[in-house]
N, CA, C and O of each residue as an XYZ file, in Angstrom:
784
protein
N      79.807     22.336    -41.475
C      81.022     22.929    -42.016
C      81.332     22.297    -43.358
O      80.899     21.179    -43.637
N      82.073     23.001    -44.184
C      82.448     22.480    -45.497
C      83.545     21.446    -45.317
O      84.260     21.443    -44.315
N      83.664     20.566    -46.305
C      84.662     19.500    -46.222
C      86.041     20.096    -46.011
O      86.433     21.048    -46.686
N      86.767     19.524    -45.070
C      88.124     19.970    -44.818
C      88.223     21.091    -43.792
O      89.304     21.329    -43.252
N      87.106     21.797    -43.505
C      87.133     22.867    -42.509
C      86.773     22.294    -41.143
O      85.937     21.394    -41.051
N      87.393     22.804    -40.081
C      87.031     22.308    -38.754
C      85.594     22.702    -38.412
O      85.118     23.760    -38.825
N      84.900     21.832    -37.647
C      83.520     22.123    -37.242
C      83.509     23.367    -36.362
O      84.431     23.596    -35.580
N      82.451     24.169    -36.500
C      82.336     25.394    -35.704
C      82.115     25.024    -34.240
O      81.262     24.198    -33.915
N      82.886     25.643    -33.380
C      82.777     25.349    -31.952
C      81.938     26.404    -31.270
O      81.945     27.576    -31.646
N      81.213     25.960    -30.256
C      80.413     26.899    -29.471
C      81.335     27.750    -28.612
O      82.388     27.280    -28.182
N      80.946     29.018    -28.352
C      81.740     29.832    -27.427
C      81.890     29.106    -26.089
O      80.944     28.467    -25.627
N      83.036     29.195    -25.479
C      83.365     28.537    -24.216
C      83.535     27.032    -24.366
O      83.801     26.350    -23.377
N      83.393     26.503    -25.555
C      83.532     25.054    -25.752
C      82.471     24.303    -24.957
O      81.300     24.684    -24.954
N      82.887     23.243    -24.289
C      81.948     22.425    -23.514
C      82.031     22.740    -22.024
O      81.472     22.011    -21.204
N      82.722     23.819    -21.669
C      82.980     24.072    -20.250
C      81.824     24.751    -19.532
O      81.758     24.709    -18.303
N      80.913     25.375    -20.269
C      79.789     26.091    -19.654
C      78.498     25.356    -20.018
O      78.319     24.949    -21.166
N      77.606     25.186    -19.053
C      76.353     24.484    -19.360
C      75.603     25.147    -20.506
O      75.609     26.371    -20.636
N      74.961     24.336    -21.336
C      74.161     24.911    -22.417
C      72.864     25.480    -21.835
O      72.636     25.403    -20.628
N      72.034     26.039    -22.680
C      70.827     26.736    -22.223
C      69.894     25.823    -21.424
O      69.345     26.232    -20.401
N      69.717     24.581    -21.896
C      68.838     23.649    -21.188
C      69.395     23.300    -19.810
O      68.647     23.214    -18.836
N      70.713     23.099    -19.733
C      71.339     22.791    -18.437
C      71.227     23.987    -17.494
O      70.961     23.819    -16.304
N      71.430     25.191    -18.024
C      71.285     26.401    -17.210
C      69.860     26.514    -16.682
O      69.647     26.833    -15.512
N      68.892     26.253    -17.547
C      67.477     26.314    -17.141
C      67.204     25.322    -16.018
O      66.539     25.656    -15.038
N      67.717     24.100    -16.158
C      67.480     23.076    -15.127
C      68.165     23.458    -13.810
O      67.601     23.242    -12.737
N      69.372     24.022    -13.884
C      70.054     24.482    -12.670
C      69.232     25.562    -11.969
O      69.101     25.551    -10.746
N      68.684     26.489    -12.743
C      67.865     27.557    -12.168
C      66.569     26.999    -11.587
O      66.120     27.448    -10.533
N      65.965     26.025    -12.266
C      64.748     25.382    -11.724
C      65.045     24.742    -10.359
O      64.246     24.843     -9.428
N      66.200     24.085    -10.259
C      66.567     23.440     -8.993
C      66.796     24.472     -7.891
O      66.453     24.225     -6.735
N      67.368     25.614     -8.232
C      67.566     26.679     -7.244
C      66.207     27.199     -6.768
O      66.009     27.418     -5.572
N      65.278     27.394     -7.696
C      63.926     27.829     -7.322
C      63.299     26.798     -6.396
O      62.728     27.155     -5.366
N      63.401     25.528     -6.752
C      62.804     24.467     -5.935
C      63.391     24.443     -4.534
O      62.651     24.359     -3.554
N      64.700     24.513     -4.429
C      65.347     24.460     -3.103
C      64.981     25.676     -2.255
O      64.738     25.556     -1.054
N      64.946     26.835     -2.886
C      64.586     28.060     -2.176
C      63.136     27.994     -1.703
O      62.827     28.324     -0.558
N      62.259     27.565     -2.598
C      60.837     27.455     -2.254
C      60.618     26.413     -1.166
O      59.869     26.650     -0.219
N      61.266     25.262     -1.296
C      61.103     24.193     -0.307
C      61.510     24.666      1.081
O      60.811     24.409      2.060
N      62.644     25.360      1.164
C      63.102     25.876      2.464
C      62.094     26.861      3.033
O      61.835     26.851      4.237
N      61.521     27.709      2.193
C      60.512     28.675      2.643
C      59.227     27.966      3.067
O      58.628     28.326      4.081
N      58.799     26.960      2.297
C      57.591     26.210      2.659
C      57.736     25.573      4.037
O      56.805     25.586      4.842
N      58.909     25.019      4.293
C      59.152     24.325      5.565
C      59.225     25.326      6.717
O      58.659     25.084      7.783
N      59.914     26.443      6.512
C      60.095     27.391      7.626
C      58.900     28.306      7.848
O      58.570     28.619      8.992
N      58.239     28.743      6.764
C      57.137     29.711      6.898
C      55.757     29.076      6.756
O      54.757     29.651      7.186
N      55.706     27.891      6.152
C      54.419     27.270      5.840
C      54.068     27.503      4.383
O      54.434     28.526      3.803
N      53.362     26.557      3.795
C      53.033     26.633      2.371
C      52.149     27.839      2.067
O      52.424     28.586      1.128
N      51.084     28.036      2.858
C      50.146     29.131      2.574
C      50.758     30.505      2.803
O      50.382     31.469      2.136
N      51.692     30.604      3.731
C      52.308     31.903      4.034
C      53.455     32.230      3.094
O      54.009     33.328      3.149
N      53.816     31.293      2.235
C      54.891     31.535      1.264
C      54.260     31.824     -0.091
O      53.574     30.977     -0.663
N      54.497     33.013     -0.591
C      53.959     33.386     -1.902
C      55.060     33.275     -2.955
O      56.243     33.155     -2.639
N      54.634     33.319     -4.206
C      55.628     33.347     -5.284
C      56.483     34.613     -5.172
O      57.668     34.599     -5.503
N      55.878     35.699     -4.706
C      56.633     36.948     -4.515
C      57.718     36.760     -3.451
O      58.818     37.298     -3.581
N      57.404     35.991     -2.395
C      58.389     35.706     -1.343
C      59.573     34.936     -1.918
O      60.730     35.254     -1.641
N      59.270     33.927     -2.719
C      60.321     33.102     -3.334
C      61.171     33.957     -4.276
O      62.399     33.868     -4.270
N      60.507     34.781     -5.082
C      61.227     35.655     -6.017
C      62.138     36.621     -5.260
O      63.286     36.830     -5.652
N      61.626     37.207     -4.178
C      62.432     38.154     -3.391
C      63.658     37.467     -2.793
O      64.746     38.040     -2.746
N      63.464     36.230     -2.340
C      64.578     35.461     -1.769
C      65.676     35.240     -2.818
O      66.862     35.210     -2.488
N      65.272     35.088     -4.075
C      66.216     34.848     -5.173
C      66.688     36.142     -5.846
O      67.529     36.116     -6.744
N      66.127     37.280     -5.392
C      66.461     38.577     -5.964
C      66.131     38.638     -7.461
O      66.896     39.163     -8.269
N      64.969     38.082     -7.794
C      64.446     38.162     -9.166
C      63.013     38.675     -9.074
O      62.441     38.721     -7.985
N      62.429     39.058    -10.201
C      61.028     39.476    -10.127
C      60.112     38.268    -10.289
O      60.497     37.243    -10.851
N      58.904     38.413     -9.788
C      57.951     37.307     -9.766
C      57.692     36.766    -11.176
O      57.536     35.559    -11.358
N      57.645     37.649    -12.163
C      57.383     37.219    -13.545
C      58.437     36.229    -14.028
O      58.130     35.335    -14.816
N      59.678     36.379    -13.562
C      60.757     35.472    -13.965
C      60.474     34.044    -13.501
O      60.827     33.085    -14.188
N      59.831     33.898    -12.324
C      59.499     32.555    -11.819
C      58.617     31.783    -12.796
O      58.722     30.563    -12.917
N      57.741     32.522    -13.494
C      56.805     31.861    -14.416
C      57.511     31.270    -15.643
O      56.901     30.513    -16.398
N      58.780     31.606    -15.846
C      59.557     30.956    -16.903
C      59.905     29.515    -16.508
O      60.226     28.682    -17.355
N      59.832     29.246    -15.196
C      60.253     27.938    -14.676
C      59.102     27.108    -14.117
O      59.106     25.882    -14.229
N      58.122     27.770    -13.519
C      56.969     27.067    -12.922
C      55.711     27.886    -13.129
O      55.738     29.116    -13.086
N      54.602     27.183    -13.356
C      53.343     27.887    -13.623
C      52.626     28.305    -12.348
O      51.780     29.199    -12.380
N      52.956     27.665    -11.216
C      52.224     27.954     -9.980
C      53.002     27.451     -8.767
O      53.978     26.710     -8.888
N      52.541     27.875     -7.607
C      53.114     27.405     -6.345
C      52.824     25.902     -6.190
O      53.652     25.155     -5.667
N      51.660     25.477     -6.643
C      51.299     24.053     -6.606
C      52.312     23.221     -7.384
O      52.744     22.167     -6.916
N      52.689     23.692     -8.568
C      53.651     22.945     -9.390
C      55.001     22.837     -8.675
O      55.670     21.806     -8.753
N      55.395     23.904     -7.979
C      56.659     23.885     -7.240
C      56.595     22.856     -6.122
O      57.507     22.040     -5.985
N      55.528     22.879     -5.317
C      55.406     21.918     -4.220
C      55.323     20.493     -4.751
O      55.941     19.580     -4.201
N      54.556     20.307     -5.823
C      54.452     18.973     -6.424
C      55.830     18.466     -6.842
O      56.165     17.307     -6.601
N      56.624     19.328     -7.466
C      57.953     18.915     -7.943
C      58.874     18.588     -6.767
O      59.681     17.662     -6.855
N      58.761     19.336     -5.669
C      59.542     19.018     -4.458
C      59.172     17.628     -3.962
O      60.049     16.818     -3.660
N      57.872     17.350     -3.879
C      57.399     16.037     -3.427
C      57.853     14.942     -4.386
O      58.305     13.880     -3.956
N      57.729     15.205     -5.688
C      58.085     14.192     -6.683
C      59.560     13.819     -6.585
O      59.915     12.642     -6.654
N      60.418     14.828     -6.422
C      61.850     14.532     -6.341
C      62.179     13.745     -5.073
O      63.038     12.863     -5.090
N      61.496     14.067     -3.976
C      61.708     13.311     -2.734
C      61.273     11.858     -2.920
O      61.987     10.939     -2.518
N      60.121     11.653     -3.519
C      59.601     10.294     -3.749
C      60.530      9.521     -4.687
O      60.851      8.360     -4.435
N      60.956     10.172     -5.768
C      61.838      9.506     -6.738
C      63.174      9.102     -6.130
O      63.792      8.136     -6.577
N      63.627      9.835     -5.113
C      64.904      9.484     -4.490
C      64.811      8.147     -3.745
O      65.834      7.538     -3.435
N      63.597      7.695     -3.460
C      63.399      6.404     -2.801
C      63.038      5.317     -3.807
O      63.666      4.259     -3.828
N      62.046      5.567     -4.628
C      61.542      4.504     -5.513
C      62.137      4.534     -6.906
O      62.082      3.531     -7.619
N      62.707      5.663     -7.313
C      63.296      5.752     -8.644
C      64.708      5.206     -8.637
O      65.512      5.561     -7.775
N      65.014      4.350     -9.588
C      66.377      3.815     -9.667
C      66.641      3.382    -11.094
O      65.979      2.493    -11.630
N      67.616      4.027    -11.693
C      67.949      3.730    -13.090
C      68.473      2.308    -13.272
O      68.356      1.736    -14.356
N      69.050      1.736    -12.214
C      69.661      0.415    -12.366
C      68.610     -0.674    -12.532
O      68.895     -1.742    -13.073
N      67.396     -0.404    -12.067
C      66.307     -1.365    -12.260
C      66.342     -2.552    -11.321
O      65.405     -3.350    -11.324
N      67.406     -2.705    -10.502
C      67.446     -3.880     -9.633
C      67.069     -3.545     -8.179
O      67.010     -4.443     -7.338
N      66.821     -2.301     -7.886
C      66.349     -1.929     -6.551
C      64.871     -2.282     -6.477
O      64.143     -1.963     -7.416
N      64.385     -2.923     -5.417
C      65.084     -3.278     -4.195
C      65.453     -4.752     -4.101
O      65.570     -5.279     -2.994
N      65.636     -5.415     -5.204
C      65.859     -6.862     -5.159
C      67.318     -7.243     -5.376
O      67.616     -8.363     -5.791
N      68.242     -6.298     -5.090
C      69.642     -6.578     -5.375
C      70.272     -7.539     -4.392
O      71.328     -8.105     -4.673
N      69.642     -7.738     -3.236
C      70.257     -8.562     -2.197
C      69.162     -9.110     -1.301
O      67.978     -9.046     -1.630
N      69.576     -9.651     -0.164
C      68.610    -10.155      0.802
C      67.860     -9.018      1.478
O      68.172     -7.843      1.286
N      66.866     -9.391      2.269
C      65.988     -8.406      2.893
C      66.733     -7.467      3.840
O      66.422     -6.277      3.894
N      67.704     -7.979      4.579
C      68.430     -7.127      5.526
C      69.196     -6.039      4.785
O      69.170     -4.877      5.191
N      69.878     -6.405      3.701
C      70.616     -5.410      2.917
C      69.647     -4.424      2.265
O      69.928     -3.227      2.191
N      68.502     -4.933      1.792
C      67.492     -4.040      1.212
C      66.942     -3.072      2.253
O      66.698     -1.903      1.954
N      66.748     -3.563      3.476
C      66.266     -2.691      4.549
C      67.303     -1.598      4.842
O      66.953     -0.431      5.017
N      68.567     -1.988      4.891
C      69.637     -0.997      5.124
C      69.650      0.057      4.009
O      69.762      1.252      4.281
N      69.536     -0.389      2.768
C      69.523      0.536      1.633
C      68.315      1.460      1.704
O      68.428      2.664      1.475
N      67.156      0.886      2.024
C      65.932      1.681      2.124
C      66.084      2.755      3.200
O      65.800      3.927      2.955
N      66.529      2.357      4.383
C      66.666      3.301      5.498
C      67.688      4.380      5.154
O      67.466      5.553      5.454
N      68.800      4.005      4.532
C      69.825      4.984      4.143
C      69.235      6.010      3.167
O      69.392      7.217      3.348
N      68.558      5.509      2.138
C      67.945      6.411      1.153
C      66.904      7.321      1.814
O      66.855      8.526      1.564
N      66.088      6.715      2.652
C      65.003      7.478      3.265
C      65.558      8.549      4.208
O      65.067      9.678      4.217
N      66.566      8.206      4.993
C      67.145      9.169      5.925
C      67.818     10.319      5.173
O      67.734     11.471      5.599
N      68.479     10.015      4.069
C      69.068     11.083      3.264
C      67.970     11.981      2.695
O      68.113     13.203      2.651
N      66.878     11.361      2.264
C      65.769     12.124      1.695
C      65.104     12.997      2.753
O      64.897     14.191      2.537
N      64.769     12.400      3.899
C      63.954     13.095      4.898
C      64.720     14.205      5.618
O      64.103     15.086      6.217
N      66.043     14.176      5.570
C      66.834     15.244      6.171
C      67.248     16.286      5.132
O      67.919     17.265      5.458
N      66.846     16.069      3.885
C      67.067     17.054      2.826
C      65.833     17.931      2.685
O      64.761     17.595      3.188
N      65.989     19.050      2.003
C      64.907     20.034      1.960
C      63.669     19.506      1.232
O      62.552     19.846      1.623
N      63.827     18.690      0.188
C      62.651     18.161     -0.502
C      61.927     17.144      0.369
O      60.697     17.107      0.403
N      62.695     16.323      1.069
C      62.096     15.352      1.980
C      61.344     16.014      3.110
O      60.301     15.528      3.547
N      61.881     17.137      3.586
C      61.174     17.867      4.644
C      59.812     18.336      4.157
O      58.838     18.293      4.908
N      59.732     18.786      2.897
C      58.417     19.209      2.386
C      57.471     18.023      2.347
O      56.281     18.167      2.627
N      57.988     16.853      2.002
C      57.152     15.652      1.910
C      56.573     15.287      3.278
O      55.426     14.849      3.371
N      57.360     15.467      4.332
C      56.940     15.101      5.676
C      56.119     16.206      6.337
O      55.116     15.927      6.995
N      56.540     17.459      6.163
C      55.935     18.573      6.893
C      54.680     19.118      6.208
O      53.745     19.543      6.887
N      54.649     19.110      4.887
C      53.529     19.723      4.157
C      52.638     18.635      3.572
O      53.065     17.849      2.726
N      51.424     18.605      4.027
C      50.489     17.550      3.633
C      50.097     17.697      2.159
O      50.096     18.795      1.604
N      49.770     16.572      1.552
C      49.412     16.605      0.126
C      48.070     17.299     -0.113
O      47.764     17.650     -1.252
N      47.257     17.507      0.937
C      45.977     18.196      0.708
C      46.178     19.666      0.360
O      45.213     20.358      0.036
N      47.425     20.159      0.424
C      47.741     21.518     -0.028
C      47.815     21.572     -1.564
O      47.784     22.650     -2.158
N      47.912     20.395     -2.193
C      48.091     20.331     -3.648
C      46.760     20.276     -4.386
O      45.723     19.932     -3.820
N      46.823     20.623     -5.660
C      45.652     20.464     -6.535
C      45.346     18.971     -6.670
O      46.243     18.146     -6.494
N      44.087     18.606     -6.981
C      43.694     17.181     -6.971
C      44.577     16.241     -7.783
O      44.905     15.154     -7.309
N      44.969     16.629     -8.993
C      45.766     15.721     -9.821
C      47.167     15.538     -9.230
O      47.691     14.425     -9.190
N      47.763     16.631     -8.777
C      49.080     16.560     -8.144
C      49.003     15.750     -6.856
O      49.894     14.954     -6.562
N      47.925     15.958     -6.084
C      47.731     15.219     -4.829
C      47.645     13.722     -5.097
O      48.256     12.923     -4.387
N      46.883     13.342     -6.126
C      46.728     11.922     -6.467
C      48.079     11.299     -6.805
O      48.402     10.214     -6.322
N      48.872     11.989     -7.638
C      50.178     11.455     -8.035
C      51.109     11.316     -6.825
O      51.799     10.307     -6.679
N      51.123     12.330     -5.966
C      51.990     12.270     -4.775
C      51.544     11.170     -3.824
O      52.374     10.456     -3.262
N      50.240     11.034     -3.645
C      49.743      9.977     -2.755
C      50.078      8.587     -3.296
O      50.364      7.669     -2.528
N      50.043      8.440     -4.620
C      50.462      7.165     -5.228
C      51.938      6.899     -4.920
O      52.309      5.776     -4.580
N      52.769      7.916     -5.038
C      54.192      7.774     -4.739
C      54.436      7.435     -3.280
O      55.291      6.605     -2.970
N      53.695      8.067     -2.381
C      53.814      7.772     -0.948
C      53.423      6.318     -0.667
O      54.074      5.621      0.111
N      52.343      5.881     -1.320
C      51.912      4.478     -1.145
C      52.973      3.517     -1.674
O      53.209      2.460     -1.088
N      53.606      3.884     -2.777
C      54.662      3.044     -3.352
C      55.821      2.886     -2.366
O      56.359      1.791     -2.201
N      56.200      3.986     -1.713
C      57.263      3.935     -0.702
C      56.834      3.041      0.459
O      57.612      2.209      0.925
N      55.612      3.211      0.918
C      55.082      2.426      2.035
C      55.079      0.934      1.696
O      55.507      0.106      2.499
N      54.596      0.605      0.506
C      54.548     -0.810      0.093
C      55.943     -1.390     -0.099
O      56.165     -2.575      0.148
N      56.873     -0.566     -0.533
C      58.253     -1.024     -0.705
C      58.821     -1.490      0.631
O      59.418     -2.563      0.715
N      58.635     -0.683      1.677
C      59.136     -1.066      2.995
C      58.398     -2.301      3.519
O      59.023     -3.207      4.071
N      57.083     -2.343      3.352
C      56.313     -3.518      3.800
C      56.788     -4.788      3.098
O      56.919     -5.841      3.722
N      57.046     -4.679      1.791
C      57.519     -5.851      1.030
C      58.871     -6.331      1.542
O      59.104     -7.534      1.656
N      59.762     -5.390      1.851
C      61.078     -5.762      2.386
C      60.901     -6.510      3.711
O      61.551     -7.528      3.950
N      60.018     -5.993      4.565
C      59.769     -6.633      5.865
C      59.164     -8.022      5.667
O      59.572     -8.972      6.335
N      58.204     -8.149      4.764
C      57.578     -9.457      4.486
C      58.602    -10.456      3.955
O      58.605    -11.619      4.359
N      59.483    -10.000      3.038
C      60.514    -10.892      2.500
C      61.476    -11.332      3.591
O      61.875    -12.495      3.649
N      61.849    -10.386      4.462
C      62.756    -10.724      5.554
C      62.161    -11.722      6.520
O      62.865    -12.586      7.043
N      60.870    -11.606      6.757
C      60.177    -12.556      7.634
C      60.130    -13.938      6.966
O      60.383    -14.957      7.608
N      59.801    -13.953      5.665
C      59.736    -15.220      4.918
C      61.109    -15.888      4.847
O      61.193    -17.115      4.908
N      62.187    -15.107      4.720
C      63.555    -15.647      4.675
C      64.020    -16.143      6.037
O      64.964    -16.927      6.134
N      63.350    -15.679      7.090
C      63.785    -15.998      8.443
C      64.830    -15.019      8.964
O      65.397    -15.220     10.038
N      65.086    -13.946      8.189
C      66.044    -12.923      8.601
C      65.462    -12.053      9.715
O      66.173    -11.660     10.640
N      64.165    -11.756      9.619
C      63.464    -10.948     10.625
C      62.503    -11.843     11.396
O      61.978    -12.821     10.863
N      62.284    -11.490     12.660
C      61.271    -12.173     13.442
C      59.904    -11.915     12.849
O      59.683    -10.869     12.239
N      58.990    -12.839     13.015
C      57.629    -12.652     12.510
C      57.035    -11.388     13.128
O      57.108    -11.184     14.340
N      56.452    -10.551     12.290
C      55.856     -9.303     12.770
C      54.783     -8.865     11.792
O      54.694     -9.381     10.678
N      53.979     -7.920     12.211
C      52.970     -7.339     11.322
C      53.686     -6.296     10.462
O      54.147     -5.286     10.994
N      53.791     -6.512      9.151
C      54.561     -5.585      8.305
C      53.975     -4.177      8.257
O      54.717     -3.208      8.093
N      52.655     -4.050      8.398
C      52.014     -2.733      8.351
C      52.409     -1.924      9.584
O      52.810     -0.765      9.477
N      52.289     -2.549     10.759
C      52.621     -1.864     12.011
C      54.125     -1.592     12.085
O      54.545     -0.506     12.487
N      54.929     -2.578     11.698
C      56.384     -2.414     11.755
C      56.834     -1.292     10.820
O      57.670     -0.470     11.195
N      56.284     -1.254      9.607
C      56.616     -0.177      8.666
C      56.203      1.176      9.240
O      56.945      2.151      9.127
N      55.020      1.239      9.856
C      54.547      2.501     10.437
C      55.489      2.980     11.541
O      55.763      4.175     11.646
N      55.985      2.051     12.367
C      56.920      2.421     13.432
C      58.241      2.937     12.858
O      58.793      3.922     13.348
N      58.741      2.271     11.826
C      59.997      2.695     11.199
C      59.826      4.075     10.562
O      60.678      4.949     10.721
N      58.710      4.264      9.835
C      58.455      5.573      9.227
C      58.319      6.660     10.291
O      58.820      7.772     10.117
N      57.644      6.338     11.387
C      57.487      7.323     12.461
C      58.826      7.792     12.990
O      59.035      8.988     13.193
N      59.738      6.849     13.216
C      61.068      7.207     13.711
C      61.829      8.041     12.675
O      62.459      9.042     13.018
N      61.766      7.626     11.417
C      62.528      8.337     10.378
C      61.925      9.712     10.088
O      62.659     10.691      9.952
N      60.599      9.794      9.993
C      59.961     11.069      9.643
C      60.191     12.145     10.696
O      60.322     13.324     10.364
N      60.241     11.747     11.950
C      60.422     12.740     13.011
C      61.832     13.337     12.974
O      62.065     14.420     13.512
N      62.758     12.635     12.347
C      64.153     13.090     12.283
C      64.266     14.493     11.709
O      65.088     15.285     12.170
N      63.450     14.813     10.709
C      63.573     16.131     10.067
C      63.259     17.267     11.034
O      63.615     18.413     10.762
N      62.597     16.976     12.162
C      62.268     18.020     13.140
C      63.419     18.305     14.104
O      63.488     19.392     14.678
N      64.320     17.343     14.287
C      65.370     17.554     15.284
C      66.796     17.419     14.760
O      67.733     17.902     15.396
N      66.973     16.771     13.613
C      68.334     16.517     13.141
C      69.035     17.804     12.715
O      68.460     18.634     12.010
N      70.279     17.957     13.150
C      71.094     19.117     12.820
C      72.290     18.648     11.992
O      73.171     17.953     12.498
N      72.312     19.030     10.725
C      73.402     18.599      9.838
C      74.755     19.109     10.301
O      75.788     18.518      9.984
N      74.752     20.204     11.050
C      76.011     20.763     11.541
C      76.430     20.120     12.867
O      77.497     20.429     13.397
N      75.599     19.236     13.397
C      75.893     18.588     14.672
C      76.966     17.520     14.545
O      77.517     17.296     13.467
N      77.257     16.858     15.677
C      78.349     15.879     15.688
C      77.959     14.536     15.090
O      78.831     13.712     14.815
N      76.658     14.299     14.881
C      76.195     13.016     14.355
C      75.965     13.127     12.850
O      75.092     13.871     12.403
N      76.748     12.388     12.077
C      76.592     12.384     10.629
C      75.406     11.534     10.203
O      74.920     10.706     10.974
N      74.946     11.734      8.993
C      73.758     11.020      8.500
C      74.011      9.522      8.432
O      73.096      8.733      8.668
N      75.247      9.113      8.111
C      75.541      7.670      8.063
C      75.470      7.063      9.458
O      74.942      5.963      9.628
N      75.993      7.764     10.451
C      75.915      7.265     11.830
C      74.466      7.187     12.269
O      74.047      6.213     12.895
N      73.711      8.209     11.941
C      72.295      8.237     12.308
C      71.551      7.081     11.659
O      70.731      6.422     12.299
N      71.835      6.843     10.408
C      71.192      5.734      9.691
C      71.511      4.418     10.380
O      71.063      3.362      9.933
């Protein structure tokens, strides 16, 4: 704007998401819709046309957001993994003692595994993905596994936990948590915090 003139304002001001925010919101809707379909119908039985029909858009519109069904599944897995190992604060998981870290880990994991992206991570195997996507997801899964093992090892070293095999103990904890997505009902009387 010229000196002394007010700067030109965008229509609607700052109250409506800009184009990039709108695009990201739509990408998330596609991901959630696809994830729910993958879990209920199976990955192979869910086509891009199925996802498009569920959203009442044409299949070509999906390609504005994702290049393939593989990319959609990969992104579902990535977001689930990031909800456990990704943390902007940088102090997870060393913010406290092992018991508090274990509580935080279990809380995060239970929230993830009962959400639609977490269900895809548990129900749909990574061998459905293209090799590069599979490698990245498997690395993320290993990172989650090692995170829990490290917490258990630290707790044992601190004397907070009884001596145990961290690999077996982590496997037992994951088994209990992963099965939750098959039976947990969000509309039921047990809230996720109580379950955790």
